[in-house]
Structure formats: C-alpha cells, structure tokens
Amino acid sequence: GGNLMGRYGCVAWAPDFGQELPLVPREQARLKLGLPGQLRLVLSAGVLSKRKSIDLLIGALAHPKCKNDIGALLLGRTDDFTEEILRGDLASMLQAKNRLWRWNSEYDSSLYSLALSAADCAWCVYDQHFTSSGFLWEAARAGLPTLGTSVGVIGEEIGKCGLGIAIKEPEPSLLSQALDRLTRPGEERKRWSMNCLQAGELHTSRGFARAICDGLLRIAESASQKIEG
C-alpha cells in the first residue's frame, strides 16, 4: 500500500470511526436506565482510567457555579485512581443528590446504546491524549455535543467540525460553565448537535470503506495515466 502511494503520488484520507449503535428516544432510555428525566446528563464511557480525568468532571459538577440539574453517567470499569476519586466526599455528595450515576462493570452494546440515547453531552477532557477517540464519534452519531481540551486531535476535530467546546484551561469553574452551555436547550446546542450528526455520519465503517475505495480508485487512475503517458 505504501509503495503504491509513493509511486503514484496519491495520498488518501480515511476517517477513524466508532461503533454504529441503534438509538432510542431520550425519555425511553432514561426510563430503562432509571435515570431522572430532568437531569442534564454528561456521559463518560469506556475504561475510566486516570487519563479520562474523572477527577476534573467530579470537581466541575461539585463546583458552586455548576447548575444543580447537571449530572454525570459513568459507564465502565475504573482504575485505582478513579475509584479513589469516586469514593471521596465530592462524589458521595453528588451521588446523594442523584447527580452521579455509575455502571462500574463491563457493559454490552445494548447498555451503551441506552447510555448514548439518554445523555445530553459527552466528556472527552482527556489528559495527555493526543489521538482521536471512537467515543467521540459514537457520541457525535447520537447528536451529543462534546467537551474536550484544545490539545490533540480531539480538540482539533471539535473545533474543525463544530462538535462542542474545546477548552484551553480545564479548571473546575470553566468546565462547569462549559457543561452548562453544552447541555442547555437552545439554538447553540441545536447547532452543535446538528454538526455532530453530520460529522458522525462520515466517521462510520461505511465512511472508512468509502474513503479507502476512493483512494484506491485515485491510485488506479494515476497509474493508468502514467502507463498511457
């Protein structure tokens, strides 16, 4: 593949992608998961290691400037660092107020689909993470605006595609304000959600296959032209 690219001067872009999961109405998903209907819900899913910055999420939710109707759903196993954070006073306070919900075990695609359907925005404020994320595009396909940092590919994609907010300083006060904007009903959120849906359709297995086929076609056309020349 690399030799063909170099020989015929053709470079093809292929999108990274996540799972394509069926979605259900938000109210239906929340009913099945036992989640409050009025809570503005931030979703973090996968292996909830230190890199996922759940400590920053808890700090943002517990900050005095954070609205009391914003909470989080954490889906997946935790490492020791994150588990210690979730056993702390701030997390306990949020759980007591029904603002922090956890599924601390392995989960299947059905549960993940419900979580995506139930959420209002996605948490991608990852520490020292410079590549893209399947979760970013799975959330996008669900129309979920994303909060990330301005560092790395995730921040670049958020800015380029208008997927949400890429924050420069992940400080609790600023994070809580960003979560309010991302989950607040209105034209701004509608625009982010529409951008997510449009971009998410490109980052699917179909989009990946289409890009590969288009790239191979350009290689074939370039090779044909060189042979004929």
mmCIF file of C-alpha atoms in Angstrom:
data_model
loop_
_atom_site.group_PDB
_atom_site.id
_atom_site.type_symbol
_atom_site.label_atom_id
_atom_site.label_comp_id
_atom_site.label_asym_id
_atom_site.label_seq_id
_atom_site.Cartn_x
_atom_site.Cartn_y
_atom_site.Cartn_z
ATOM 1 C CA GLY A 1 0.000 0.000 0.000
ATOM 2 C CA GLY A 2 2.717 2.464 0.998
ATOM 3 C CA ASN A 3 4.776 1.720 -2.140
ATOM 4 C CA LEU A 4 1.750 2.312 -4.356
ATOM 5 C CA MET A 5 1.031 5.611 -2.620
ATOM 6 C CA GLY A 6 4.589 6.778 -3.053
ATOM 7 C CA ARG A 7 4.978 5.565 -6.616
ATOM 8 C CA TYR A 8 1.843 7.247 -7.919
ATOM 9 C CA GLY A 9 1.860 10.313 -5.676
ATOM 10 C CA CYS A 10 -1.578 9.674 -4.203
ATOM 11 C CA VAL A 11 -2.419 10.269 -0.557
ATOM 12 C CA ALA A 12 -5.843 9.199 0.675
ATOM 13 C CA TRP A 13 -7.567 10.283 3.894
ATOM 14 C CA ALA A 14 -9.583 7.652 5.739
ATOM 15 C CA PRO A 15 -11.660 8.619 8.782
ATOM 16 C CA ASP A 16 -11.350 6.913 12.124
ATOM 17 C CA PHE A 17 -14.675 5.612 13.344
ATOM 18 C CA GLY A 18 -16.613 4.140 16.226
ATOM 19 C CA GLN A 19 -19.412 1.629 16.594
ATOM 20 C CA GLU A 20 -22.711 2.241 14.827
ATOM 21 C CA LEU A 21 -25.287 1.677 17.538
ATOM 22 C CA PRO A 22 -29.089 1.869 17.466
ATOM 23 C CA LEU A 23 -30.580 4.731 19.446
ATOM 24 C CA VAL A 24 -33.921 5.165 21.198
ATOM 25 C CA PRO A 25 -35.795 8.273 22.382
ATOM 26 C CA ARG A 26 -34.166 10.015 25.354
ATOM 27 C CA GLU A 27 -37.153 9.524 27.666
ATOM 28 C CA GLN A 28 -37.345 5.820 26.867
ATOM 29 C CA ALA A 29 -33.625 5.326 27.518
ATOM 30 C CA ARG A 30 -33.793 7.127 30.850
ATOM 31 C CA LEU A 31 -36.785 5.109 31.942
ATOM 32 C CA LYS A 32 -34.954 1.856 31.213
ATOM 33 C CA LEU A 33 -31.816 3.042 32.997
ATOM 34 C CA GLY A 34 -33.706 4.501 35.967
ATOM 35 C CA LEU A 35 -32.286 7.982 35.411
ATOM 36 C CA PRO A 36 -34.026 11.255 36.371
ATOM 37 C CA GLY A 37 -35.884 12.770 33.452
ATOM 38 C CA GLN A 38 -34.899 16.398 34.128
ATOM 39 C CA LEU A 39 -31.183 15.854 34.797
ATOM 40 C CA ARG A 40 -28.815 17.311 32.198
ATOM 41 C CA LEU A 41 -26.541 14.310 31.779
ATOM 42 C CA VAL A 42 -22.834 14.182 30.869
ATOM 43 C CA LEU A 43 -21.626 10.777 29.659
ATOM 44 C CA SER A 44 -18.173 9.253 30.059
ATOM 45 C CA ALA A 45 -17.738 5.685 28.862
ATOM 46 C CA GLY A 46 -15.018 3.085 28.438
ATOM 47 C CA VAL A 47 -12.141 2.245 30.746
ATOM 48 C CA LEU A 48 -12.371 5.060 33.289
ATOM 49 C CA SER A 49 -8.676 5.402 33.982
ATOM 50 C CA LYS A 50 -6.810 8.441 35.267
ATOM 51 C CA ARG A 51 -6.425 9.577 31.652
ATOM 52 C CA LYS A 52 -10.204 10.133 31.400
ATOM 53 C CA SER A 53 -9.939 12.929 34.029
ATOM 54 C CA ILE A 54 -12.982 11.866 36.042
ATOM 55 C CA ASP A 55 -11.476 13.881 38.905
ATOM 56 C CA LEU A 56 -11.957 17.024 36.816
ATOM 57 C CA LEU A 57 -15.524 16.024 35.968
ATOM 58 C CA ILE A 58 -16.373 15.488 39.646
ATOM 59 C CA GLY A 59 -14.724 18.788 40.529
ATOM 60 C CA ALA A 60 -16.689 20.619 37.858
ATOM 61 C CA LEU A 61 -20.029 19.121 38.943
ATOM 62 C CA ALA A 62 -19.338 19.924 42.590
ATOM 63 C CA HIS A 63 -18.218 23.492 41.882
ATOM 64 C CA PRO A 64 -20.501 26.228 43.316
ATOM 65 C CA LYS A 65 -21.011 27.663 39.810
ATOM 66 C CA CYS A 66 -22.299 24.376 38.417
ATOM 67 C CA LYS A 67 -26.067 24.162 37.991
ATOM 68 C CA ASN A 68 -27.757 21.648 40.279
ATOM 69 C CA ASP A 69 -29.572 19.965 37.394
ATOM 70 C CA ILE A 70 -26.334 18.846 35.706
ATOM 71 C CA GLY A 71 -25.053 15.357 36.498
ATOM 72 C CA ALA A 72 -22.991 12.540 35.052
ATOM 73 C CA LEU A 73 -23.311 8.919 33.986
ATOM 74 C CA LEU A 74 -20.085 6.904 34.198
ATOM 75 C CA LEU A 75 -20.070 3.703 32.210
ATOM 76 C CA GLY A 76 -17.235 1.220 32.582
ATOM 77 C CA ARG A 77 -14.617 -0.137 34.927
ATOM 78 C CA THR A 78 -12.379 2.211 36.897
ATOM 79 C CA ASP A 79 -8.709 2.093 37.782
ATOM 80 C CA ASP A 80 -7.466 2.640 41.342
ATOM 81 C CA PHE A 81 -7.022 6.384 40.851
ATOM 82 C CA THR A 82 -10.563 6.951 39.579
ATOM 83 C CA GLU A 83 -12.055 4.593 42.152
ATOM 84 C CA GLU A 84 -10.467 6.630 44.934
ATOM 85 C CA ILE A 85 -11.951 9.811 43.453
ATOM 86 C CA LEU A 86 -15.397 8.216 43.297
ATOM 87 C CA ARG A 87 -15.182 7.160 46.932
ATOM 88 C CA GLY A 88 -14.350 10.705 48.002
ATOM 89 C CA ASP A 89 -16.563 13.295 49.639
ATOM 90 C CA LEU A 90 -17.400 15.254 46.475
ATOM 91 C CA ALA A 91 -18.536 12.188 44.567
ATOM 92 C CA SER A 92 -20.515 10.944 47.568
ATOM 93 C CA MET A 93 -22.258 14.292 47.805
ATOM 94 C CA LEU A 94 -23.175 14.187 44.121
ATOM 95 C CA GLN A 95 -24.471 10.631 44.424
ATOM 96 C CA ALA A 96 -26.591 11.606 47.416
ATOM 97 C CA LYS A 97 -28.161 14.338 45.291
ATOM 98 C CA ASN A 98 -28.795 11.906 42.393
ATOM 99 C CA ARG A 99 -26.343 13.794 40.213
ATOM 100 C CA LEU A 100 -23.808 11.000 39.781
ATOM 101 C CA TRP A 101 -24.714 7.615 38.322
ATOM 102 C CA ARG A 102 -22.324 4.711 37.786
ATOM 103 C CA TRP A 103 -22.211 1.415 35.975
ATOM 104 C CA ASN A 104 -18.987 0.032 37.408
ATOM 105 C CA SER A 105 -18.585 -3.136 35.361
ATOM 106 C CA GLU A 106 -18.335 -4.413 31.826
ATOM 107 C CA TYR A 107 -21.220 -3.381 29.615
ATOM 108 C CA ASP A 108 -22.631 -4.594 26.329
ATOM 109 C CA SER A 109 -23.676 -2.681 23.238
ATOM 110 C CA SER A 110 -27.330 -2.584 24.341
ATOM 111 C CA LEU A 111 -26.494 -0.773 27.577
ATOM 112 C CA TYR A 112 -24.081 1.523 25.773
ATOM 113 C CA SER A 113 -26.773 2.391 23.228
ATOM 114 C CA LEU A 114 -29.151 3.319 26.048
ATOM 115 C CA ALA A 115 -26.489 5.471 27.699
ATOM 116 C CA LEU A 116 -25.804 7.357 24.465
ATOM 117 C CA SER A 117 -29.534 7.802 23.947
ATOM 118 C CA ALA A 118 -30.051 9.086 27.492
ATOM 119 C CA ALA A 119 -27.155 11.578 27.601
ATOM 120 C CA ASP A 120 -27.057 15.282 26.758
ATOM 121 C CA CYS A 121 -23.333 15.701 26.127
ATOM 122 C CA ALA A 122 -20.081 13.741 26.056
ATOM 123 C CA TRP A 123 -16.969 14.104 28.232
ATOM 124 C CA CYS A 124 -13.674 13.915 26.314
ATOM 125 C CA VAL A 125 -11.481 16.009 28.609
ATOM 126 C CA TYR A 126 -8.645 13.508 28.442
ATOM 127 C CA ASP A 127 -5.213 14.020 29.999
ATOM 128 C CA GLN A 128 -2.170 13.642 27.732
ATOM 129 C CA HIS A 129 -4.289 12.163 24.957
ATOM 130 C CA PHE A 130 -3.232 13.344 21.512
ATOM 131 C CA THR A 131 -5.039 10.962 19.140
ATOM 132 C CA SER A 132 -8.701 10.676 18.207
ATOM 133 C CA SER A 133 -11.352 8.631 20.029
ATOM 134 C CA GLY A 134 -14.025 6.171 18.957
ATOM 135 C CA PHE A 135 -16.214 7.506 21.752
ATOM 136 C CA LEU A 136 -16.048 10.996 20.217
ATOM 137 C CA TRP A 137 -17.654 9.719 17.006
ATOM 138 C CA GLU A 138 -20.109 7.406 18.740
ATOM 139 C CA ALA A 139 -21.310 10.403 20.745
ATOM 140 C CA ALA A 140 -21.418 12.506 17.585
ATOM 141 C CA ARG A 141 -23.666 9.971 15.854
ATOM 142 C CA ALA A 142 -26.002 10.304 18.848
ATOM 143 C CA GLY A 143 -26.033 14.100 18.397
ATOM 144 C CA LEU A 144 -24.201 14.709 21.678
ATOM 145 C CA PRO A 145 -22.108 17.895 21.866
ATOM 146 C CA THR A 146 -18.671 17.175 23.313
ATOM 147 C CA LEU A 147 -16.449 18.844 25.880
ATOM 148 C CA GLY A 148 -12.738 18.261 25.300
ATOM 149 C CA THR A 149 -9.408 20.007 25.661
ATOM 150 C CA SER A 150 -7.796 22.068 22.934
ATOM 151 C CA VAL A 151 -4.763 19.735 22.891
ATOM 152 C CA GLY A 152 -4.547 16.887 20.386
ATOM 153 C CA VAL A 153 -6.773 15.500 17.640
ATOM 154 C CA ILE A 154 -9.958 15.521 19.730
ATOM 155 C CA GLY A 155 -9.707 19.259 20.293
ATOM 156 C CA GLU A 156 -8.874 19.791 16.637
ATOM 157 C CA GLU A 157 -11.917 17.795 15.497
ATOM 158 C CA ILE A 158 -14.206 19.592 17.971
ATOM 159 C CA GLY A 159 -13.078 22.940 16.588
ATOM 160 C CA LYS A 160 -12.998 21.978 12.904
ATOM 161 C CA CYS A 161 -16.369 20.226 12.879
ATOM 162 C CA GLY A 162 -18.129 22.411 15.468
ATOM 163 C CA LEU A 163 -18.824 19.460 17.782
ATOM 164 C CA GLY A 164 -18.875 21.416 21.035
ATOM 165 C CA ILE A 165 -16.289 23.138 23.223
ATOM 166 C CA ALA A 166 -12.532 22.514 23.318
ATOM 167 C CA ILE A 167 -11.345 24.168 26.497
ATOM 168 C CA LYS A 168 -7.817 25.509 26.994
ATOM 169 C CA GLU A 169 -7.764 25.574 30.787
ATOM 170 C CA PRO A 170 -9.568 22.539 32.308
ATOM 171 C CA GLU A 171 -10.315 24.316 35.557
ATOM 172 C CA PRO A 172 -13.493 23.423 37.563
ATOM 173 C CA SER A 173 -15.217 26.791 37.179
ATOM 174 C CA LEU A 174 -14.648 26.930 33.412
ATOM 175 C CA LEU A 175 -15.586 23.280 32.975
ATOM 176 C CA SER A 176 -18.853 23.746 34.868
ATOM 177 C CA GLN A 177 -19.747 26.748 32.686
ATOM 178 C CA ALA A 178 -18.936 24.765 29.540
ATOM 179 C CA LEU A 179 -21.125 21.864 30.690
ATOM 180 C CA ASP A 180 -23.983 24.315 31.252
ATOM 181 C CA ARG A 181 -23.646 25.666 27.710
ATOM 182 C CA LEU A 182 -23.380 22.218 26.123
ATOM 183 C CA THR A 183 -26.481 20.852 27.856
ATOM 184 C CA ARG A 184 -28.656 23.979 27.891
ATOM 185 C CA PRO A 185 -31.588 23.762 25.446
ATOM 186 C CA GLY A 186 -31.391 26.435 22.769
ATOM 187 C CA GLU A 187 -30.052 27.348 19.347
ATOM 188 C CA GLU A 188 -26.400 26.939 20.294
ATOM 189 C CA ARG A 189 -26.906 23.346 21.419
ATOM 190 C CA LYS A 190 -29.062 22.602 18.375
ATOM 191 C CA ARG A 191 -26.260 23.804 16.114
ATOM 192 C CA TRP A 192 -23.670 21.660 17.902
ATOM 193 C CA SER A 193 -25.968 18.641 17.787
ATOM 194 C CA MET A 194 -26.599 19.062 14.059
ATOM 195 C CA ASN A 195 -22.860 19.380 13.414
ATOM 196 C CA CYS A 196 -22.297 16.207 15.423
ATOM 197 C CA LEU A 197 -24.854 14.256 13.422
ATOM 198 C CA GLN A 198 -23.384 15.416 10.115
ATOM 199 C CA ALA A 199 -19.762 14.713 11.080
ATOM 200 C CA GLY A 200 -20.667 11.455 12.770
ATOM 201 C CA GLU A 201 -22.052 10.047 9.540
ATOM 202 C CA LEU A 202 -18.621 10.438 7.913
ATOM 203 C CA HIS A 203 -16.867 8.621 10.763
ATOM 204 C CA THR A 204 -18.501 5.234 10.345
ATOM 205 C CA SER A 205 -17.305 1.930 8.931
ATOM 206 C CA ARG A 206 -19.102 2.880 5.719
ATOM 207 C CA GLY A 207 -17.270 6.213 5.596
ATOM 208 C CA PHE A 208 -13.962 4.463 6.203
ATOM 209 C CA ALA A 209 -14.611 1.904 3.459
ATOM 210 C CA ARG A 210 -15.738 4.621 1.046
ATOM 211 C CA ALA A 211 -12.548 6.634 1.667
ATOM 212 C CA ILE A 212 -10.365 3.559 1.113
ATOM 213 C CA CYS A 213 -12.172 2.711 -2.135
ATOM 214 C CA ASP A 214 -11.911 6.311 -3.338
ATOM 215 C CA GLY A 215 -8.194 6.301 -2.544
ATOM 216 C CA LEU A 216 -7.616 3.051 -4.411
ATOM 217 C CA LEU A 217 -9.578 4.412 -7.362
ATOM 218 C CA ARG A 218 -7.361 7.509 -7.470
ATOM 219 C CA ILE A 219 -4.257 5.277 -7.361
ATOM 220 C CA ALA A 220 -5.624 3.209 -10.253
ATOM 221 C CA GLU A 221 -6.447 6.319 -12.266
ATOM 222 C CA SER A 222 -2.994 7.805 -11.580
ATOM 223 C CA ALA A 223 -1.295 4.525 -12.551
ATOM 224 C CA SER A 224 -3.341 4.334 -15.735
ATOM 225 C CA GLN A 225 -2.400 7.853 -16.732
ATOM 226 C CA LYS A 226 1.320 7.164 -16.154
ATOM 227 C CA ILE A 227 1.162 3.960 -18.201
ATOM 228 C CA GLU A 228 -0.677 5.665 -21.042
ATOM 229 C CA GLY A 229 1.767 8.552 -20.904
#
